[in-house]
Amino acid sequence: MRKNDMVRTQERMYTTALPPQHSDSDSRIIDTPGPSLHLYQVWKGNNRFCFNGRIILGPDSRSLFLTVSLIVVPVILFCAFVSQRLVEQFPRHIGNLIVVLCPLFAVYVVILLLITSARDPGIIPRSLHPPEPEDDGYVSSISSDWPGSQNGPPGVPPTKDTLVNGVIVKIKYCQTCMLYRPPRCSHCSICNNCVERFDHHCPWVGQCIGKRNYRFFFMFVSSTTMLCLYVFAFCWVNIMKIMDAYHCNLWRALSRSPVSGFLILYTFGAAWFVGGLTGFHLYLIFTNQTTYENFRYRYNVKMNPYNRGCFRNVGEVFFSKIPRSKHNFREMVKGDSSSVFASSMSLRHPMSPEIPKTSSDIEMGKRQAVAAEDLEDIQSQIDSVGGLERCGTQPRHTNWDHKTNWESSPDIQMLAAEFGMEHGSTGRQKIEGANDLKT
């Protein structure tokens, strides 16, 4: 009787688990032959896309509405309440020019803002597989502060050395994108992308600032500074004209034009902010640094390998050709669409433009991958324990291929049961078999 129970237990242990049931939308993705989705629909970063992938935005692109309002509202107030007095105080053609220049300048600033925000900053394409060990010409160098080799692919060093203008520069391996970042490239934790010549992630623009949009970002910041100074100056001119016309002091003039006083205070504070930012980035351009490098590497202590002189640095930013994007977000996904389904199921939902992707989804996918690896390790420990028990205590049965009776510790049983509930029925079947054999 006990032998029959053991045979039934063995059959239950090695019964093939039924495939998981999928929804109708998932089945359509699997059953559709060939590429069926655009790249922006299965994009693994946190970006948002508009107009069917023609425009790429950052995950915090809603801040654009605040930034645009901070630019447009003061200009509307200036044109509605201040410029009308200037038309009367100046000759007609000069007054009309003052009125027209301000809104035109504001439109120019908003266009630069939208170009900076809606442009690919220089995203590096992700690799489908980790690189082969020593498959390039770099010299490997294991960093002492690396938290452990188990965090990266086996055989792939965490850092490598490369020469930049005769100076050795370390490049790091990105576990998310599965590639060695090119020099001056960094992974943005907000957008979840590796960006070429990464400068910083600007919350006012809602986008990373990199190689392909840094020029427009600087033009936007500097133009905003000039717009603030323009409104600030002519508001003061309006106050002075009121003082001369009514022979009054400053406070009475401000009471006659309170909008001018408000705009003077507003543009004064804004000019300090964007003006200081413009000056800081002028320093970075002259010395050929990025914001990330300036805060992290401190080239005033060590040599900057990218500095080629002031004039060449300025020419590199403003007069060099902007490289084309490495992505065509509207192209169809290459390869078998089942791989697309597999990547989408790792985030517990199919990737589609209607369902936004968040950082918590990405972290959940990473935790599931780690859990799957832990489950495999636990199962291998169980199998090894079973092999030892079979060799030492149990006779060989003809119905069993290579596994027989085994006994595991309560900790292993508990972990295997926990991971088995999440990743399939195979782990639960083995635990049930183990309990039957023990009884």
C-alpha positions as CSV (number, residue, x, y, z in Angstrom):
1,M,0.0,0.0,0.0
2,R,2.8,2.4,0.8
3,K,4.5,1.6,-2.5
4,N,1.3,2.6,-4.4
5,D,1.2,5.8,-2.5
6,M,4.7,6.6,-3.4
7,V,4.0,5.9,-7.1
8,R,1.0,8.2,-7.0
9,T,3.1,10.8,-5.3
10,Q,5.8,10.5,-8.0
11,E,3.3,10.9,-10.8
12,R,1.9,14.0,-9.1
13,M,5.4,15.5,-8.7
14,Y,6.2,15.2,-12.4
15,T,2.9,16.0,-13.9
16,T,3.3,18.8,-16.4
17,A,1.7,22.1,-15.3
18,L,-1.0,23.6,-17.5
19,P,0.0,26.8,-19.2
20,P,-1.4,29.9,-17.6
21,Q,-4.6,31.3,-19.0
22,H,-4.2,34.7,-20.8
23,S,-6.7,37.4,-21.6
24,D,-8.1,38.0,-25.0
25,S,-5.8,41.0,-25.6
26,D,-2.7,38.9,-24.6
27,S,-3.9,36.1,-26.9
28,R,-4.1,38.5,-29.8
29,I,-0.5,39.6,-29.1
30,I,0.7,35.9,-29.1
31,D,-1.3,34.7,-32.1
32,T,-0.5,37.7,-34.3
33,P,2.3,36.5,-36.7
34,G,5.3,38.8,-37.2
35,P,5.7,42.4,-35.9
36,S,2.4,44.0,-34.9
37,L,3.3,46.8,-32.5
38,H,5.2,50.1,-32.9
39,L,8.4,50.6,-30.8
40,Y,6.8,53.4,-28.7
41,Q,4.0,50.9,-27.7
42,V,6.5,48.5,-26.1
43,W,9.0,51.1,-24.9
44,K,10.7,50.0,-21.6
45,G,11.5,53.5,-20.4
46,N,9.1,55.8,-18.5
47,N,8.6,58.2,-21.3
48,R,5.3,59.4,-22.7
49,F,4.5,59.5,-26.4
50,C,2.1,61.8,-28.3
51,F,0.8,61.8,-31.9
52,N,1.4,58.0,-32.4
53,G,5.1,58.1,-31.3
54,R,6.1,61.3,-33.2
55,I,6.7,63.2,-29.9
56,I,8.6,61.8,-26.9
57,L,8.1,63.4,-23.5
58,G,9.4,62.7,-20.0
59,P,7.3,61.1,-17.3
60,D,6.9,64.5,-15.6
61,S,5.8,66.3,-18.7
62,R,2.8,67.8,-16.9
63,S,5.2,70.4,-15.5
64,L,5.2,71.9,-18.9
65,F,1.9,73.5,-18.3
66,L,3.2,75.2,-15.2
67,T,6.4,76.4,-17.0
68,V,4.4,77.8,-20.0
69,S,2.0,79.6,-17.7
70,L,4.9,81.2,-15.8
71,I,6.1,82.6,-19.1
72,V,2.8,83.5,-20.9
73,V,0.8,85.0,-18.0
74,P,3.3,87.8,-17.2
75,V,3.5,88.6,-20.9
76,I,-0.3,88.9,-21.2
77,L,-0.3,91.2,-18.2
78,F,2.4,93.3,-19.7
79,C,0.7,93.6,-23.1
80,A,-2.7,94.3,-21.5
81,F,-1.8,96.9,-18.8
82,V,1.7,98.2,-19.3
83,S,2.3,98.5,-23.0
84,Q,-0.7,100.6,-23.7
85,R,0.7,103.4,-21.6
86,L,4.1,103.0,-23.4
87,V,2.4,103.6,-26.7
88,E,1.1,106.9,-25.5
89,Q,4.4,107.9,-23.9
90,F,6.7,107.0,-26.9
91,P,6.4,107.9,-30.6
92,R,3.8,105.7,-32.2
93,H,6.2,103.5,-34.2
94,I,8.4,102.9,-31.2
95,G,5.5,102.2,-28.9
96,N,4.1,99.7,-31.4
97,L,7.4,98.0,-31.7
98,I,7.7,97.6,-27.9
99,V,4.2,96.1,-27.8
100,V,4.9,93.6,-30.7
101,L,8.3,92.5,-29.6
102,C,7.3,91.1,-26.2
103,P,4.7,88.5,-27.4
104,L,6.9,87.5,-30.3
105,F,9.8,87.0,-27.9
106,A,7.5,85.0,-25.6
107,V,6.4,82.7,-28.5
108,Y,10.1,82.1,-29.4
109,V,10.8,81.1,-25.8
110,V,7.8,78.7,-25.7
111,I,8.9,77.1,-29.0
112,L,12.4,76.5,-27.6
113,L,10.8,75.0,-24.5
114,L,8.7,72.6,-26.5
115,I,11.6,71.6,-28.8
116,T,13.7,70.8,-25.7
117,S,11.0,68.8,-24.0
118,A,9.6,66.9,-27.0
119,R,12.9,65.9,-28.5
120,D,14.9,62.6,-28.0
121,P,17.7,63.8,-25.7
122,G,20.0,61.1,-27.0
123,I,18.7,57.8,-25.6
124,I,21.1,54.9,-26.0
125,P,19.4,51.7,-27.4
126,R,19.1,48.9,-24.9
127,S,20.8,45.6,-25.5
128,L,18.7,42.4,-25.6
129,H,21.4,40.4,-23.9
130,P,24.4,41.1,-21.6
131,P,27.7,41.6,-23.4
132,E,30.1,38.7,-23.8
133,P,33.0,38.8,-21.4
134,E,36.0,40.7,-23.0
135,D,34.2,41.0,-26.3
136,D,35.5,44.5,-27.0
137,G,38.8,46.3,-26.8
138,Y,38.4,47.7,-23.4
139,V,40.6,46.8,-20.5
140,S,38.5,45.4,-17.6
141,S,38.8,46.9,-14.2
142,I,36.8,45.6,-11.2
143,S,35.8,48.5,-9.0
144,S,36.5,48.2,-5.3
145,D,33.2,49.8,-4.4
146,W,31.2,47.3,-6.4
147,P,28.5,45.8,-4.1
148,G,29.2,42.2,-5.2
149,S,29.6,40.2,-8.4
150,Q,26.2,38.5,-7.8
151,N,24.4,41.7,-8.8
152,G,25.7,41.6,-12.4
153,P,25.9,39.0,-15.1
154,P,28.6,36.4,-14.5
155,G,31.9,37.1,-16.2
156,V,31.0,40.8,-17.0
157,P,33.1,43.3,-15.1
158,P,31.2,46.2,-13.6
159,T,33.6,48.8,-15.0
160,K,36.0,49.1,-17.9
161,D,38.7,51.6,-18.9
162,T,38.8,53.4,-22.2
163,L,41.1,56.2,-23.5
164,V,39.6,59.7,-24.1
165,N,42.2,62.1,-25.5
166,G,45.0,60.2,-23.9
167,V,43.2,60.0,-20.5
168,I,41.9,56.8,-19.0
169,V,38.2,57.1,-18.3
170,K,36.1,54.5,-16.5
171,I,32.8,53.4,-18.1
172,K,30.2,51.5,-16.1
173,Y,28.0,48.6,-16.9
174,C,24.3,49.4,-16.8
175,Q,22.3,46.5,-15.4
176,T,19.0,47.9,-16.7
177,C,20.1,48.5,-20.3
178,M,22.6,45.6,-20.3
179,L,25.4,47.6,-21.9
180,Y,28.5,49.5,-21.1
181,R,27.7,53.1,-21.1
182,P,29.7,55.2,-23.6
183,P,31.8,58.0,-22.1
184,R,29.7,60.9,-20.6
185,C,26.6,58.7,-20.7
186,S,24.5,58.1,-17.6
187,H,21.3,56.3,-16.7
188,C,18.4,58.7,-15.7
189,S,16.5,57.1,-12.8
190,I,13.4,59.2,-13.7
191,C,13.1,58.4,-17.4
192,N,14.8,54.9,-16.9
193,N,17.0,55.4,-20.0
194,C,20.7,55.7,-20.7
195,V,21.3,59.2,-22.2
196,E,24.3,60.2,-24.3
197,R,26.2,63.2,-22.8
198,F,23.8,63.3,-19.9
199,D,23.6,66.7,-18.3
200,H,20.7,66.5,-15.9
201,H,17.0,65.8,-15.7
202,C,15.2,69.2,-15.7
203,P,11.8,69.2,-13.9
204,W,10.8,72.5,-15.5
205,V,11.2,71.0,-19.0
206,G,10.0,67.5,-17.9
207,Q,12.8,65.8,-19.9
208,C,16.4,64.7,-19.7
209,I,18.9,67.2,-21.0
210,G,21.5,65.3,-23.2
211,K,23.5,65.6,-26.4
212,R,20.5,66.1,-28.7
213,N,18.7,68.9,-26.8
214,Y,21.3,70.6,-24.7
215,R,21.7,73.4,-27.3
216,F,18.0,74.2,-27.3
217,F,17.9,74.0,-23.5
218,F,20.6,76.6,-23.2
219,M,18.8,78.8,-25.8
220,F,15.6,78.5,-23.8
221,V,17.2,79.4,-20.5
222,S,19.1,82.4,-21.9
223,S,16.1,83.6,-23.9
224,T,13.9,83.5,-20.8
225,T,16.5,85.6,-19.0
226,M,16.4,88.2,-21.8
227,L,12.6,88.2,-21.7
228,C,12.6,88.8,-18.0
229,L,15.0,91.7,-18.3
230,Y,12.9,93.1,-21.2
231,V,9.7,93.2,-19.2
232,F,11.6,94.3,-16.0
233,A,13.2,97.3,-17.9
234,F,10.0,98.6,-19.6
235,C,8.0,98.3,-16.4
236,W,10.5,100.6,-14.8
237,V,10.3,102.9,-17.8
238,N,6.5,103.0,-17.4
239,I,6.8,103.9,-13.7
240,M,9.3,106.6,-14.5
241,K,7.0,108.0,-17.2
242,I,4.1,108.1,-14.7
243,M,6.3,109.9,-12.1
244,D,7.2,112.6,-14.7
245,A,3.6,113.0,-16.0
246,Y,1.9,113.3,-12.6
247,H,4.9,114.8,-10.7
248,C,4.5,112.1,-8.0
249,N,6.8,109.9,-6.0
250,L,7.5,106.2,-6.6
251,W,4.8,104.8,-4.3
252,R,2.1,107.0,-6.0
253,A,3.3,105.8,-9.4
254,L,3.1,102.2,-8.3
255,S,-0.4,102.8,-7.0
256,R,-1.4,104.1,-10.5
257,S,0.1,101.0,-12.2
258,P,0.1,98.1,-9.7
259,V,0.6,95.6,-12.5
260,S,3.9,97.3,-13.3
261,G,5.0,96.9,-9.6
262,F,4.0,93.2,-9.6
263,L,5.9,92.5,-12.8
264,I,9.0,94.3,-11.5
265,L,9.1,92.0,-8.5
266,Y,8.2,88.9,-10.5
267,T,10.8,89.4,-13.3
268,F,13.4,90.5,-10.8
269,G,13.2,87.1,-8.9
270,A,12.9,85.1,-12.2
271,A,15.8,86.9,-13.7
272,W,18.0,85.9,-10.7
273,F,17.0,82.3,-11.1
274,V,17.2,81.8,-14.9
275,G,20.1,84.3,-15.1
276,G,22.1,82.4,-12.6
277,L,21.3,79.2,-14.5
278,T,22.5,80.8,-17.7
279,G,25.8,81.9,-16.2
280,F,26.4,78.5,-14.7
281,H,25.8,76.8,-18.1
282,L,28.0,79.3,-19.8
283,Y,30.8,78.2,-17.5
284,L,30.1,74.6,-18.3
285,I,30.2,75.3,-22.0
286,F,33.5,77.2,-21.8
287,T,35.1,74.3,-19.9
288,N,33.3,71.5,-21.7
289,Q,31.6,70.0,-18.7
290,T,28.1,68.7,-17.9
291,T,26.1,69.4,-14.8
292,Y,26.5,65.7,-13.8
293,E,30.3,65.8,-14.2
294,N,30.6,69.1,-12.4
295,F,28.8,67.9,-9.4
296,R,30.3,64.4,-9.4
297,Y,33.9,64.4,-10.8
298,R,35.2,67.9,-9.9
299,Y,37.5,68.5,-12.8
300,N,39.1,71.3,-10.8
301,V,40.9,68.5,-8.9
302,K,41.7,66.2,-11.8
303,M,42.2,66.8,-15.6
304,N,39.1,67.2,-17.8
305,P,39.8,65.0,-20.9
306,Y,37.0,66.7,-22.9
307,N,38.2,70.3,-22.6
308,R,39.6,71.4,-26.0
309,G,39.8,75.1,-25.3
310,C,37.1,77.8,-25.0
311,F,36.5,78.4,-28.7
312,R,36.4,74.7,-29.6
313,N,34.1,74.0,-26.7
314,V,31.7,76.7,-27.8
315,G,31.8,75.4,-31.4
316,E,31.1,71.8,-30.2
317,V,27.9,72.9,-28.4
318,F,26.5,75.5,-30.9
319,F,28.0,74.8,-34.3
320,S,28.4,71.0,-34.4
321,K,25.9,68.8,-36.2
322,I,23.3,67.3,-33.9
323,P,23.3,63.5,-34.4
324,R,20.2,61.7,-35.5
325,S,18.2,59.8,-33.0
326,K,19.1,56.2,-32.5
327,H,15.4,55.3,-32.4
328,N,12.6,55.3,-34.8
329,F,9.7,55.2,-32.4
330,R,7.1,54.5,-35.1
331,E,8.9,51.5,-36.6
332,M,7.4,48.1,-36.1
333,V,8.9,45.8,-33.5
334,K,11.4,43.4,-35.1
335,G,11.3,39.7,-34.3
336,D,8.7,37.4,-32.8
337,S,5.9,39.2,-31.1
338,S,5.9,36.5,-28.4
339,S,9.0,38.1,-27.0
340,V,7.1,41.4,-26.7
341,F,4.4,39.5,-24.8
342,A,6.9,38.0,-22.5
343,S,8.4,41.3,-21.7
344,S,5.0,42.8,-21.1
345,M,3.9,40.0,-18.8
346,S,7.0,40.5,-16.7
347,L,5.4,43.8,-15.7
348,R,2.1,42.0,-14.9
349,H,0.2,43.7,-17.8
350,P,0.6,44.0,-21.5
351,M,2.5,47.0,-22.7
352,S,0.3,49.4,-24.5
353,P,0.1,53.2,-25.0
354,E,-3.2,53.3,-23.0
355,I,-1.5,51.8,-19.8
356,P,1.2,54.0,-18.3
357,K,4.4,52.4,-17.1
358,T,5.7,53.4,-13.7
359,S,8.9,52.8,-11.8
360,S,7.0,50.5,-9.4
361,D,6.2,48.2,-12.4
362,I,9.8,48.1,-13.4
363,E,10.9,47.3,-9.9
364,M,8.2,44.6,-9.7
365,G,9.6,43.0,-12.8
366,K,13.1,43.0,-11.4
367,R,11.9,41.4,-8.2
368,Q,10.1,38.7,-10.1
369,A,13.2,37.9,-12.1
370,V,15.2,37.6,-8.8
371,A,12.5,35.5,-7.3
372,A,12.6,33.1,-10.3
373,E,16.3,32.7,-9.9
374,D,15.9,32.0,-6.1
375,L,13.3,29.4,-6.9
376,E,15.6,27.6,-9.3
377,D,18.3,27.6,-6.6
378,I,15.9,26.1,-4.1
379,Q,14.7,23.5,-6.5
380,S,18.3,22.5,-7.2
381,Q,19.0,22.2,-3.5
382,I,15.9,20.0,-3.1
383,D,17.0,17.8,-6.0
384,S,20.5,17.4,-4.6
385,V,19.1,16.5,-1.2
386,G,16.8,14.0,-2.9
387,G,19.8,12.4,-4.7
388,L,21.7,12.0,-1.4
389,E,18.7,10.4,0.3
390,R,18.2,8.0,-2.6
391,C,21.8,6.9,-2.6
392,G,21.9,6.4,1.1
393,T,18.6,5.0,2.2
394,Q,16.2,4.1,-0.6
395,P,16.4,1.3,-3.1
396,R,16.3,2.1,-6.9
397,H,12.8,1.8,-8.5
398,T,12.3,1.1,-12.2
399,N,9.4,3.6,-12.4
400,W,11.6,6.5,-11.4
401,D,14.0,8.1,-13.9
402,H,16.5,9.9,-11.7
403,K,14.6,11.2,-8.6
404,T,13.5,9.3,-5.6
405,N,12.5,9.9,-2.0
406,W,14.0,13.0,-0.4
407,E,13.6,15.1,2.7
408,S,14.1,18.8,3.0
409,S,14.4,21.2,5.9
410,P,11.4,23.3,7.0
411,D,13.1,26.5,5.8
412,I,13.6,25.2,2.2
413,Q,10.0,23.9,2.2
414,M,8.7,27.2,3.3
415,L,10.7,29.2,0.7
416,A,9.8,26.8,-2.1
417,A,6.1,26.9,-1.2
418,E,6.2,30.8,-1.2
419,F,7.9,31.0,-4.6
420,G,5.8,28.2,-6.0
421,M,2.6,30.1,-5.3
422,E,3.8,33.0,-7.4
423,H,5.6,31.3,-10.2
424,G,3.6,28.2,-11.0
425,S,2.4,24.9,-9.7
426,T,5.7,22.9,-10.1
427,G,7.1,24.0,-6.8
428,R,3.9,23.2,-5.0
429,Q,3.7,19.8,-6.6
430,K,7.3,19.0,-5.4
431,I,6.5,20.1,-1.8
432,E,3.3,18.0,-1.7
433,G,5.3,15.0,-2.9
434,A,7.9,15.6,-0.2
435,N,5.3,15.7,2.5
436,D,3.7,12.5,1.2
437,L,7.0,10.7,1.2
438,K,7.8,11.8,4.7
439,T,4.5,10.4,6.0
